[in-house]
Tab-separated table of C-alpha atoms in Angstrom:
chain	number	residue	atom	x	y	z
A	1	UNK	CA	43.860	-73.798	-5.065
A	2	UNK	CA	40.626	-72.205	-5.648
A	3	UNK	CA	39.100	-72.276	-9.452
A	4	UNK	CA	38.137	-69.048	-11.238
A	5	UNK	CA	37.297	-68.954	-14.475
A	6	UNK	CA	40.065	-66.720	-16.486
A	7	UNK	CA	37.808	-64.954	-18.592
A	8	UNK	CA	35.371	-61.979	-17.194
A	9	UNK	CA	32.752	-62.856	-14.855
A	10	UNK	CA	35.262	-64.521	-12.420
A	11	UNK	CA	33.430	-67.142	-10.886
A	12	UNK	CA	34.595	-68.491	-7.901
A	13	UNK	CA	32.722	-72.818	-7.397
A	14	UNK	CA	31.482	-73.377	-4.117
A	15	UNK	CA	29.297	-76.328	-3.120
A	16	UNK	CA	26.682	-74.610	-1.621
A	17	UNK	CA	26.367	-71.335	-3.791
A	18	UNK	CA	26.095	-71.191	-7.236
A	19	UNK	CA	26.227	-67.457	-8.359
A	20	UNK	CA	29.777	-66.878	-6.291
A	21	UNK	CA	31.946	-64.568	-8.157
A	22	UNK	CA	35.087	-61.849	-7.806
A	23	UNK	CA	33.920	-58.086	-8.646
A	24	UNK	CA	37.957	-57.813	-9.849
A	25	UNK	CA	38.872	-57.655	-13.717
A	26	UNK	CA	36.443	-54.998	-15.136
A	27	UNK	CA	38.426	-52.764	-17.389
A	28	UNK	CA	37.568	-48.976	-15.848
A	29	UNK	CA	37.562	-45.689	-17.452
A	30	UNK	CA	40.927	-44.217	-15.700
A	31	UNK	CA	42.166	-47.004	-17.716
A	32	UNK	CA	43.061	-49.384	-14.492
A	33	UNK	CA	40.782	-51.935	-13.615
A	34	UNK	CA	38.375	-53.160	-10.420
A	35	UNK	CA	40.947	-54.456	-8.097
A	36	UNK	CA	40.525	-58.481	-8.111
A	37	UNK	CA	40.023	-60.088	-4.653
A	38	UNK	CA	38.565	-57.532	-2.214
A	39	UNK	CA	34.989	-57.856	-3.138
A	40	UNK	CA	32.875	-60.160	-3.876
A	41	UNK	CA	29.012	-61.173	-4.556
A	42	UNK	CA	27.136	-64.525	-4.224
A	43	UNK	CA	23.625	-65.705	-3.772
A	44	UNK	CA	22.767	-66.878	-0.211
A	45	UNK	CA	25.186	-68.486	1.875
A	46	UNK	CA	22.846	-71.255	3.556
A	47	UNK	CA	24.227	-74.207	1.990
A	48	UNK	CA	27.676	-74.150	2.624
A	49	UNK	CA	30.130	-76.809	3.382
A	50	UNK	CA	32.976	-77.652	5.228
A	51	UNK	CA	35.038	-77.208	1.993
A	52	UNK	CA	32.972	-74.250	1.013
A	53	UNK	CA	33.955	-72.534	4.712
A	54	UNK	CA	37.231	-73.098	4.131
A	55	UNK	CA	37.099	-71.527	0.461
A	56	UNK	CA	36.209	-68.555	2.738
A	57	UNK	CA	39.113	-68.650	4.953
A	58	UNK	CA	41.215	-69.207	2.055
A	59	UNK	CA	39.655	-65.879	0.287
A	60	UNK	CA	40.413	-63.764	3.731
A	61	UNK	CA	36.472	-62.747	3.704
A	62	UNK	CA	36.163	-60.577	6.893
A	63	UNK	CA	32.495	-59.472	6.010
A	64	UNK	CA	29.351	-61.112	4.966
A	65	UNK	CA	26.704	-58.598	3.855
A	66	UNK	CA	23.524	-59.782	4.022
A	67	UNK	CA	20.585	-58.015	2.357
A	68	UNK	CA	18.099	-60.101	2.798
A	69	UNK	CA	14.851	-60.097	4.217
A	70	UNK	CA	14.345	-61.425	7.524
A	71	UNK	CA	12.125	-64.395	7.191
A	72	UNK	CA	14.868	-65.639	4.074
A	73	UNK	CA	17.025	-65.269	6.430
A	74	UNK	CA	15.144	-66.951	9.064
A	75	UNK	CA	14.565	-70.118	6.236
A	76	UNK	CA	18.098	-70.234	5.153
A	77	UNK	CA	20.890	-69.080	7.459
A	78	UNK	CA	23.947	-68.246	6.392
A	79	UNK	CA	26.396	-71.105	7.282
A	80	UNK	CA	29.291	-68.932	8.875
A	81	UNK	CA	30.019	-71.068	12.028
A	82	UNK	CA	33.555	-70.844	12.766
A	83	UNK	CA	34.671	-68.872	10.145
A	84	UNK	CA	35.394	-65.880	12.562
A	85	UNK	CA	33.286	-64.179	9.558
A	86	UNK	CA	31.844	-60.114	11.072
A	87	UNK	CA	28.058	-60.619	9.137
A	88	UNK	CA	25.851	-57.489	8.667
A	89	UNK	CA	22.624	-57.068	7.734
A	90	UNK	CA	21.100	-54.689	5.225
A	91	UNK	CA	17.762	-56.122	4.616
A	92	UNK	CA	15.971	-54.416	1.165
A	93	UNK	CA	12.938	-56.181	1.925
A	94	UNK	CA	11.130	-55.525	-2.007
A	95	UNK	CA	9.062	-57.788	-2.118
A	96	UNK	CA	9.328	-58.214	-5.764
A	97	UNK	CA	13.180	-58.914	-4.882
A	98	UNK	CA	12.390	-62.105	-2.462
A	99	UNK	CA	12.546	-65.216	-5.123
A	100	UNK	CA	12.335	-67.652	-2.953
A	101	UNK	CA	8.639	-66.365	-1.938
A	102	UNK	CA	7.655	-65.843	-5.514
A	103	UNK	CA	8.955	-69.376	-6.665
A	104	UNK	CA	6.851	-70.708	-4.555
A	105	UNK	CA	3.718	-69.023	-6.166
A	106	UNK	CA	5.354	-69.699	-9.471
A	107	UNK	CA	5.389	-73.513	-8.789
A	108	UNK	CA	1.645	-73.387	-6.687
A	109	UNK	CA	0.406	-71.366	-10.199
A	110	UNK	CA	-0.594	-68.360	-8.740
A	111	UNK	CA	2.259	-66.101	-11.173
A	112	UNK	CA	3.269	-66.394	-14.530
A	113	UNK	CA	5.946	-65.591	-16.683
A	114	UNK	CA	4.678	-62.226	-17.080
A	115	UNK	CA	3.986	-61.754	-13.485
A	116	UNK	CA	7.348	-63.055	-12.542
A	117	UNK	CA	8.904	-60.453	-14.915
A	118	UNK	CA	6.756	-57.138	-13.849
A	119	UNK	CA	7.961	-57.785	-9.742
A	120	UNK	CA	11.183	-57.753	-10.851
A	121	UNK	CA	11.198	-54.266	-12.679
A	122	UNK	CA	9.436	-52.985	-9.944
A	123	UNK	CA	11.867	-54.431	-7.485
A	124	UNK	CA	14.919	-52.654	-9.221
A	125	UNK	CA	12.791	-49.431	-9.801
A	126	UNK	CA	12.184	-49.575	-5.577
A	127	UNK	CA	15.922	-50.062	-5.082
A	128	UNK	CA	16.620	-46.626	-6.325
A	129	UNK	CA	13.911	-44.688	-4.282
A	130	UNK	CA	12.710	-47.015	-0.906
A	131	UNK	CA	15.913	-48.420	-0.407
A	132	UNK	CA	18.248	-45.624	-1.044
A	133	UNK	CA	19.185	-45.991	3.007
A	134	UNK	CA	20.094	-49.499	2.841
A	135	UNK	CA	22.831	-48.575	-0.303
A	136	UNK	CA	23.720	-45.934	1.231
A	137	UNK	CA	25.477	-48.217	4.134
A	138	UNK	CA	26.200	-50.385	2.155
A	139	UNK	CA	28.531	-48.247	-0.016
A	140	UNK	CA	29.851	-46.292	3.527
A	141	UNK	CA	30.768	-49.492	4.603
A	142	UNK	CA	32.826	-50.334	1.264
A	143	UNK	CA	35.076	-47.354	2.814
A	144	UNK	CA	35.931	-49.065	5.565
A	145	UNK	CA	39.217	-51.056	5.237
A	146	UNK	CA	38.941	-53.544	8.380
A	147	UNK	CA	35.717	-54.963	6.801
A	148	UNK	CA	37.230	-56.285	3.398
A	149	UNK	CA	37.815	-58.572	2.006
A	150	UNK	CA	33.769	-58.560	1.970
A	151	UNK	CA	31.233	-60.664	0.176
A	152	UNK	CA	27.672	-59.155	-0.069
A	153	UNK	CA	24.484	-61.386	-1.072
A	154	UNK	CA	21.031	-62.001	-1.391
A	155	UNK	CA	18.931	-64.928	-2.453
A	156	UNK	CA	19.954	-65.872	-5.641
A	157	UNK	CA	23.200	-63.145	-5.833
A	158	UNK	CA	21.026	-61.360	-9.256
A	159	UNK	CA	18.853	-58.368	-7.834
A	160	UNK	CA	19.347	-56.846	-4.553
A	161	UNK	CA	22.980	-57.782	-4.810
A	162	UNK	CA	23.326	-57.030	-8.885
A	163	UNK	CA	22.147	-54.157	-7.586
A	164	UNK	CA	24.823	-53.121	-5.406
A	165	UNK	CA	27.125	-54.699	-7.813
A	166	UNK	CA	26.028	-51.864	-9.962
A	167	UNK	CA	26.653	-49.229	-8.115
A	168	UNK	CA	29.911	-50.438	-6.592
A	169	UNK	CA	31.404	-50.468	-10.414
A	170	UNK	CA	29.815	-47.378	-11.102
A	171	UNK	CA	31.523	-45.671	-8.529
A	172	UNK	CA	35.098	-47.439	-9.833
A	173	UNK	CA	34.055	-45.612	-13.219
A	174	UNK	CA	33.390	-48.538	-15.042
A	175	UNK	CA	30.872	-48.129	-18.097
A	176	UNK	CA	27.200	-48.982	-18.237
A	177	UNK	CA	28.282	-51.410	-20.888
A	178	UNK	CA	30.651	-53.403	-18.361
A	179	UNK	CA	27.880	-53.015	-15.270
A	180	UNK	CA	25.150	-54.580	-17.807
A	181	UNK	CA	28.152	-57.206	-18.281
A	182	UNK	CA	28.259	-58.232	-14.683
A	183	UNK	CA	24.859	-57.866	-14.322
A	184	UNK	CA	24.214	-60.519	-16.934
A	185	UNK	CA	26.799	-62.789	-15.903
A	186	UNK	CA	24.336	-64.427	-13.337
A	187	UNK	CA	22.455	-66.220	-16.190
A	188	UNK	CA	26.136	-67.717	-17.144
A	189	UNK	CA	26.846	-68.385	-13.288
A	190	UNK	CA	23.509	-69.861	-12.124
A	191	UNK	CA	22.530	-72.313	-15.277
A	192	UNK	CA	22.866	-75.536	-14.051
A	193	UNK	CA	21.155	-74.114	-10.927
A	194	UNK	CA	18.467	-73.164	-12.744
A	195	UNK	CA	18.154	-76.395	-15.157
A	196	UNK	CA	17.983	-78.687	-11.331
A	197	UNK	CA	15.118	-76.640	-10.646
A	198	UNK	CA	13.219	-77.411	-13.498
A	199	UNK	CA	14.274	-80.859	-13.800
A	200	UNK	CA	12.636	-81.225	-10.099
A	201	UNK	CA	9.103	-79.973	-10.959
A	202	UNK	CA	6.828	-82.677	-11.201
A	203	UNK	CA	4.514	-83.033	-13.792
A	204	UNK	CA	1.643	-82.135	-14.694
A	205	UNK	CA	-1.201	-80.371	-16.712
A	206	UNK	CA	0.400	-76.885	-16.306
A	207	UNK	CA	3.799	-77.714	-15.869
A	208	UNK	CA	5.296	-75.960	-19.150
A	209	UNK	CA	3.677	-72.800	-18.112
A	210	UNK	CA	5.272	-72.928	-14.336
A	211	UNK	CA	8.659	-73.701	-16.649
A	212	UNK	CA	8.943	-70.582	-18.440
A	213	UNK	CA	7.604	-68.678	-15.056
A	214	UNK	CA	10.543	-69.853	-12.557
A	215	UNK	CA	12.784	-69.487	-15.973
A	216	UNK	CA	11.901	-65.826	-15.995
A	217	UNK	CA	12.261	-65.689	-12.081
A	218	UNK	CA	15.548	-67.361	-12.194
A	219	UNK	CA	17.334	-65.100	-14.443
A	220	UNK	CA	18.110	-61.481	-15.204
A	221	UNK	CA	17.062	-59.352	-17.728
A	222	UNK	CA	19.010	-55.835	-19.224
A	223	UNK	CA	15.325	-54.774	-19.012
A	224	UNK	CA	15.367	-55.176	-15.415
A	225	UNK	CA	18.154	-52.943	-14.365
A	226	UNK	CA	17.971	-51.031	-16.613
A	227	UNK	CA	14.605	-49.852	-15.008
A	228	UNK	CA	16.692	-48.789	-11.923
A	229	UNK	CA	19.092	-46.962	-14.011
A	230	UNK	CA	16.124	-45.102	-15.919
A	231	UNK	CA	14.221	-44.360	-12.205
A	232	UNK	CA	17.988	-42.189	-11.652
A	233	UNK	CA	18.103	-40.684	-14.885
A	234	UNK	CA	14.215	-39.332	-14.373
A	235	UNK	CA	15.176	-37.798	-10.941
A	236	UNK	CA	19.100	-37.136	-10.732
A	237	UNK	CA	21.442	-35.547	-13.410
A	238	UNK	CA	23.535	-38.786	-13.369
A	239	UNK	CA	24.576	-41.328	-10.838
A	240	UNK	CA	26.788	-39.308	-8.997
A	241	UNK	CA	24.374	-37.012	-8.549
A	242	UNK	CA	22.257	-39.731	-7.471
A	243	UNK	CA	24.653	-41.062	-5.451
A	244	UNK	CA	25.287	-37.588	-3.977
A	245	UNK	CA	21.941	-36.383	-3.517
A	246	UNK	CA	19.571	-40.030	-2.022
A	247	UNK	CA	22.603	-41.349	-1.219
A	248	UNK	CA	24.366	-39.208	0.926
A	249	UNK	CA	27.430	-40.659	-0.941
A	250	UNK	CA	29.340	-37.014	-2.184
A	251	UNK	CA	32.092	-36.408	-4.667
A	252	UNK	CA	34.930	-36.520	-1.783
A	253	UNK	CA	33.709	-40.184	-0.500
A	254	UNK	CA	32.983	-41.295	-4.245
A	255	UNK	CA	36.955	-39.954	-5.175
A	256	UNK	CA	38.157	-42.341	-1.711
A	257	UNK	CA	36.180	-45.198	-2.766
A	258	UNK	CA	37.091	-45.054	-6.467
A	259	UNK	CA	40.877	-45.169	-5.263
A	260	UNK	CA	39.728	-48.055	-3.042
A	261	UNK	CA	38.263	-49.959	-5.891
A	262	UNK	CA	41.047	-49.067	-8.695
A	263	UNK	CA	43.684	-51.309	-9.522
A	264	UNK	CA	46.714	-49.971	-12.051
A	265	UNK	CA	47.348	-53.135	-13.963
A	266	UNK	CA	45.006	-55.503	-15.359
Protein backbone atom coordinates (compact mmCIF):
# COMPACT_ATOMS: atom_id res chain seq x y z
CA UNK A 1 0.00 0.00 0.00
CA UNK A 2 1.37 3.29 -0.81
CA UNK A 3 2.15 5.86 2.28
CA UNK A 4 0.61 9.35 2.36
CA UNK A 5 0.83 11.36 5.03
CA UNK A 6 -2.93 12.01 6.49
CA UNK A 7 -2.59 15.48 7.18
CA UNK A 8 -2.49 18.30 4.21
CA UNK A 9 0.33 18.31 1.94
CA UNK A 10 -0.24 14.60 0.97
CA UNK A 11 3.00 13.34 0.28
CA UNK A 12 3.32 10.42 -1.58
CA UNK A 13 7.57 8.53 -0.67
CA UNK A 14 9.24 7.47 -3.62
CA UNK A 15 12.90 6.45 -3.77
CA UNK A 16 13.95 8.52 -6.35
CA UNK A 17 11.85 11.81 -5.82
CA UNK A 18 11.58 13.60 -2.87
CA UNK A 19 8.96 16.45 -3.35
CA UNK A 20 6.12 13.72 -4.68
CA UNK A 21 2.79 14.72 -3.50
CA UNK A 22 -1.30 14.40 -4.25
CA UNK A 23 -2.92 17.95 -5.27
CA UNK A 24 -6.30 16.17 -3.46
CA UNK A 25 -7.53 17.43 0.11
CA UNK A 26 -7.54 21.28 -0.22
CA UNK A 27 -10.73 22.51 1.30
CA UNK A 28 -12.34 24.83 -1.79
CA UNK A 29 -14.62 27.69 -1.69
CA UNK A 30 -17.92 25.80 -3.14
CA UNK A 31 -17.30 24.11 0.04
CA UNK A 32 -16.10 20.58 -1.67
CA UNK A 33 -12.63 19.93 -1.90
CA UNK A 34 -9.66 19.20 -4.75
CA UNK A 35 -10.52 15.75 -5.75
CA UNK A 36 -7.63 13.39 -4.20
CA UNK A 37 -5.83 11.12 -6.73
CA UNK A 38 -6.08 12.60 -10.24
CA UNK A 39 -3.26 15.00 -10.04
CA UNK A 40 -0.27 15.13 -8.90
CA UNK A 41 3.24 17.15 -8.70
CA UNK A 42 6.85 15.97 -8.03
CA UNK A 43 10.32 17.16 -8.69
CA UNK A 44 12.13 15.35 -11.57
CA UNK A 45 11.55 11.89 -12.26
CA UNK A 46 15.29 10.78 -13.13
CA UNK A 47 15.96 8.70 -10.25
CA UNK A 48 13.38 6.33 -10.11
CA UNK A 49 13.30 2.75 -9.19
CA UNK A 50 11.89 -0.37 -9.89
CA UNK A 51 9.68 0.08 -6.76
CA UNK A 52 9.24 3.72 -7.52
CA UNK A 53 7.81 2.59 -11.30
CA UNK A 54 5.62 0.47 -9.86
CA UNK A 55 4.30 3.20 -7.26
CA UNK A 56 3.32 4.67 -10.68
CA UNK A 57 1.43 1.84 -12.00
CA UNK A 58 -0.14 1.47 -8.75
CA UNK A 59 -1.28 5.38 -8.86
CA UNK A 60 -2.83 4.77 -12.62
CA UNK A 61 -0.49 7.87 -13.84
CA UNK A 62 -1.29 8.06 -17.62
CA UNK A 63 0.69 11.43 -18.05
CA UNK A 64 4.01 12.76 -17.12
CA UNK A 65 4.29 16.52 -17.71
CA UNK A 66 7.48 17.63 -18.05
CA UNK A 67 8.39 21.33 -17.90
CA UNK A 68 11.67 21.31 -17.97
CA UNK A 69 14.29 22.68 -19.92
CA UNK A 70 15.89 20.66 -22.43
CA UNK A 71 19.45 20.24 -21.40
CA UNK A 72 17.81 19.12 -17.54
CA UNK A 73 16.20 16.99 -19.34
CA UNK A 74 19.00 15.89 -21.39
CA UNK A 75 21.15 15.43 -17.72
CA UNK A 76 18.42 13.66 -15.96
CA UNK A 77 15.82 11.67 -17.89
CA UNK A 78 12.85 10.81 -16.64
CA UNK A 79 12.92 7.04 -15.75
CA UNK A 80 9.51 5.97 -17.44
CA UNK A 81 10.68 2.73 -19.23
CA UNK A 82 7.93 0.38 -19.23
CA UNK A 83 5.53 2.13 -17.46
CA UNK A 84 3.33 2.57 -20.67
CA UNK A 85 3.50 6.31 -19.13
CA UNK A 86 2.16 9.17 -22.43
CA UNK A 87 5.14 12.03 -21.30
CA UNK A 88 4.76 15.64 -22.62
CA UNK A 89 6.84 18.31 -22.64
CA UNK A 90 6.19 21.91 -21.69
CA UNK A 91 9.57 23.30 -21.27
CA UNK A 92 9.45 27.05 -19.27
CA UNK A 93 12.97 27.43 -19.87
CA UNK A 94 13.49 30.71 -17.02
CA UNK A 95 16.50 30.55 -16.44
CA UNK A 96 16.16 31.73 -12.97
CA UNK A 97 13.78 28.51 -12.66
CA UNK A 98 16.70 25.84 -13.68
CA UNK A 99 18.27 24.90 -10.02
CA UNK A 100 20.24 22.48 -11.01
CA UNK A 101 22.33 25.14 -13.21
CA UNK A 102 22.35 27.67 -10.45
CA UNK A 103 23.49 25.08 -7.72
CA UNK A 104 26.18 24.57 -9.50
CA UNK A 105 27.30 28.31 -9.41
CA UNK A 106 26.12 28.33 -5.85
CA UNK A 107 28.62 25.52 -4.91
CA UNK A 108 31.61 26.97 -7.62
CA UNK A 109 30.87 30.61 -5.57
CA UNK A 110 29.86 32.54 -8.30
CA UNK A 111 25.98 33.33 -6.45
CA UNK A 112 25.02 34.00 -3.13
CA UNK A 113 22.23 33.83 -0.98
CA UNK A 114 20.99 36.98 -2.25
CA UNK A 115 21.62 36.12 -5.79
CA UNK A 116 20.00 32.79 -5.39
CA UNK A 117 16.89 34.58 -4.01
CA UNK A 118 16.52 37.59 -6.75
CA UNK A 119 16.48 34.61 -9.89
CA UNK A 120 13.88 33.14 -8.24
CA UNK A 121 11.43 36.21 -8.02
CA UNK A 122 12.26 36.92 -11.34
CA UNK A 123 11.61 33.39 -12.43
CA UNK A 124 7.96 33.44 -10.97
CA UNK A 125 7.45 37.11 -12.20
CA UNK A 126 8.47 35.52 -16.03
CA UNK A 127 6.00 32.68 -15.49
CA UNK A 128 3.13 35.04 -15.63
CA UNK A 129 4.17 37.07 -18.80
CA UNK A 130 6.96 34.80 -21.11
CA UNK A 131 5.48 31.69 -20.31
CA UNK A 132 1.84 32.36 -20.39
CA UNK A 133 1.82 29.75 -23.65
CA UNK A 134 3.36 26.97 -21.88
CA UNK A 135 0.34 27.28 -18.89
CA UNK A 136 -1.86 27.78 -21.13
CA UNK A 137 -1.40 23.92 -22.42
CA UNK A 138 -0.79 22.94 -19.63
CA UNK A 139 -4.17 23.86 -18.07
CA UNK A 140 -6.03 22.75 -21.74
CA UNK A 141 -4.55 19.63 -21.21
CA UNK A 142 -5.95 19.29 -17.46
CA UNK A 143 -9.39 19.16 -19.57
CA UNK A 144 -8.64 16.30 -21.15
CA UNK A 145 -9.90 13.13 -19.36
CA UNK A 146 -7.74 10.28 -21.20
CA UNK A 147 -4.56 12.04 -19.90
CA UNK A 148 -5.24 11.75 -16.02
CA UNK A 149 -4.38 10.52 -13.73
CA UNK A 150 -1.32 13.03 -14.56
CA UNK A 151 1.76 14.02 -12.64
CA UNK A 152 3.47 17.30 -13.79
CA UNK A 153 7.21 18.25 -12.66
CA UNK A 154 10.19 20.12 -12.86
CA UNK A 155 13.54 19.97 -11.17
CA UNK A 156 13.01 20.14 -7.73
CA UNK A 157 8.78 20.00 -7.98
CA UNK A 158 8.90 24.02 -6.12
CA UNK A 159 8.79 26.68 -9.06
CA UNK A 160 7.81 25.92 -12.49
CA UNK A 161 5.62 23.18 -11.11
CA UNK A 162 4.42 25.26 -7.72
CA UNK A 163 3.62 27.29 -10.29
CA UNK A 164 1.17 25.35 -12.08
CA UNK A 165 0.16 23.97 -8.82
CA UNK A 166 -1.06 27.45 -8.29
CA UNK A 167 -3.02 27.96 -10.87
CA UNK A 168 -4.55 24.49 -11.04
CA UNK A 169 -6.09 25.25 -7.32
CA UNK A 170 -6.94 28.54 -8.29
CA UNK A 171 -9.05 27.47 -10.91
CA UNK A 172 -10.77 24.69 -8.28
CA UNK A 173 -11.53 28.02 -6.23
CA UNK A 174 -9.36 27.33 -3.56
CA UNK A 175 -8.05 30.50 -1.54
CA UNK A 176 -4.73 32.27 -1.85
CA UNK A 177 -4.29 31.19 1.73
CA UNK A 178 -4.53 27.31 0.78
CA UNK A 179 -2.33 27.90 -2.71
CA UNK A 180 0.46 29.69 -0.39
CA UNK A 181 -0.18 26.34 1.73
CA UNK A 182 0.79 24.01 -1.04
CA UNK A 183 3.18 26.18 -2.22
CA UNK A 184 5.08 26.00 1.04
CA UNK A 185 4.69 22.48 1.59
CA UNK A 186 7.89 21.79 -0.55
CA UNK A 187 10.15 23.04 2.32
CA UNK A 188 8.21 20.22 4.55
CA UNK A 189 8.53 17.64 1.54
CA UNK A 190 12.14 18.22 0.40
CA UNK A 191 14.10 18.62 3.99
CA UNK A 192 16.05 15.77 4.28
CA UNK A 193 16.79 16.36 0.56
CA UNK A 194 18.02 19.44 1.22
CA UNK A 195 20.06 18.60 4.62
CA UNK A 196 22.08 15.51 2.10
CA UNK A 197 23.02 18.31 0.06
CA UNK A 198 24.64 20.24 2.51
CA UNK A 199 26.01 17.47 4.40
CA UNK A 200 27.91 16.61 0.91
CA UNK A 201 29.69 19.98 0.42
CA UNK A 202 33.13 19.72 1.25
CA UNK A 203 34.82 22.06 3.22
CA UNK A 204 36.32 24.81 3.05
CA UNK A 205 37.13 28.61 3.53
CA UNK A 206 33.72 29.72 2.10
CA UNK A 207 31.72 26.89 2.76
CA UNK A 208 29.09 28.56 5.28
CA UNK A 209 28.41 31.16 2.74
CA UNK A 210 27.71 28.42 -0.23
CA UNK A 211 25.37 26.86 2.85
CA UNK A 212 22.96 29.51 3.24
CA UNK A 213 23.13 30.08 -0.82
CA UNK A 214 21.93 26.40 -1.95
CA UNK A 215 19.61 26.77 1.41
CA UNK A 216 17.94 29.71 -0.24
CA UNK A 217 18.01 27.84 -3.70
CA UNK A 218 16.58 24.78 -2.23
CA UNK A 219 13.52 26.15 -0.77
CA UNK A 220 10.53 28.37 -1.39
CA UNK A 221 9.67 31.52 -0.23
CA UNK A 222 5.77 33.28 0.08
CA UNK A 223 7.92 36.14 -1.31
CA UNK A 224 8.54 34.26 -4.34
CA UNK A 225 5.11 33.54 -5.59
CA UNK A 226 3.78 35.89 -4.40
CA UNK A 227 5.76 38.02 -7.02
CA UNK A 228 3.84 36.07 -9.75
CA UNK A 229 0.61 36.70 -8.13
CA UNK A 230 1.46 40.59 -7.81
CA UNK A 231 2.84 40.60 -11.82
CA UNK A 232 -1.35 39.45 -12.40
CA UNK A 233 -2.76 41.79 -10.10
CA UNK A 234 -0.62 44.84 -11.93
CA UNK A 235 -1.95 43.73 -15.40
CA UNK A 236 -5.33 41.65 -15.03
CA UNK A 237 -8.43 42.43 -12.79
CA UNK A 238 -7.93 39.01 -11.08
CA UNK A 239 -6.81 35.60 -12.08
CA UNK A 240 -9.58 34.74 -14.07
CA UNK A 241 -9.17 37.52 -15.91
CA UNK A 242 -5.70 36.57 -16.21
CA UNK A 243 -6.44 33.34 -16.97
CA UNK A 244 -8.98 34.56 -19.55
CA UNK A 245 -7.16 37.20 -21.15
CA UNK A 246 -2.86 35.62 -21.50
CA UNK A 247 -4.22 32.54 -21.05
CA UNK A 248 -6.69 31.90 -23.45
CA UNK A 249 -8.30 29.89 -20.56
CA UNK A 250 -12.23 31.65 -20.52
CA UNK A 251 -14.98 31.45 -17.98
CA UNK A 252 -16.74 28.35 -19.90
CA UNK A 253 -13.32 26.14 -19.82
CA UNK A 254 -12.48 27.52 -16.19
CA UNK A 255 -16.46 26.36 -15.07
CA UNK A 256 -15.45 22.54 -16.93
CA UNK A 257 -12.24 22.36 -15.25
CA UNK A 258 -13.44 23.53 -11.82
CA UNK A 259 -16.11 20.59 -12.05
CA UNK A 260 -13.13 18.43 -13.10
CA UNK A 261 -11.12 19.35 -10.10
CA UNK A 262 -14.12 19.46 -7.38
CA UNK A 263 -14.78 16.74 -5.18
CA UNK A 264 -18.22 16.87 -2.84
CA UNK A 265 -16.89 15.26 0.28
CA UNK A 266 -13.75 15.78 1.99
Amino acid sequence: MLSSTESLPRQIRFDGAHNFRDLGGYPLGCGGSFTPGRRYRSDHLGRLTDADRQRLSALGIATVVDLRRASERAENPDLLTGTGINEIWLPVEAEGADVIHIRREVEAGRVDAQAASEFLIEANRLFVTRFARVYSEFLHLLLQPQSLPLVFHCSAGKDRAGYAAALTLLVAGASKHHVMADYLATNLCNQEHRRALMAGLPESAGVETTRQALNVLMQVEERYLTAAFTEIDTGYLDASDYMSRALGFDADKQARLKALLTHSGI
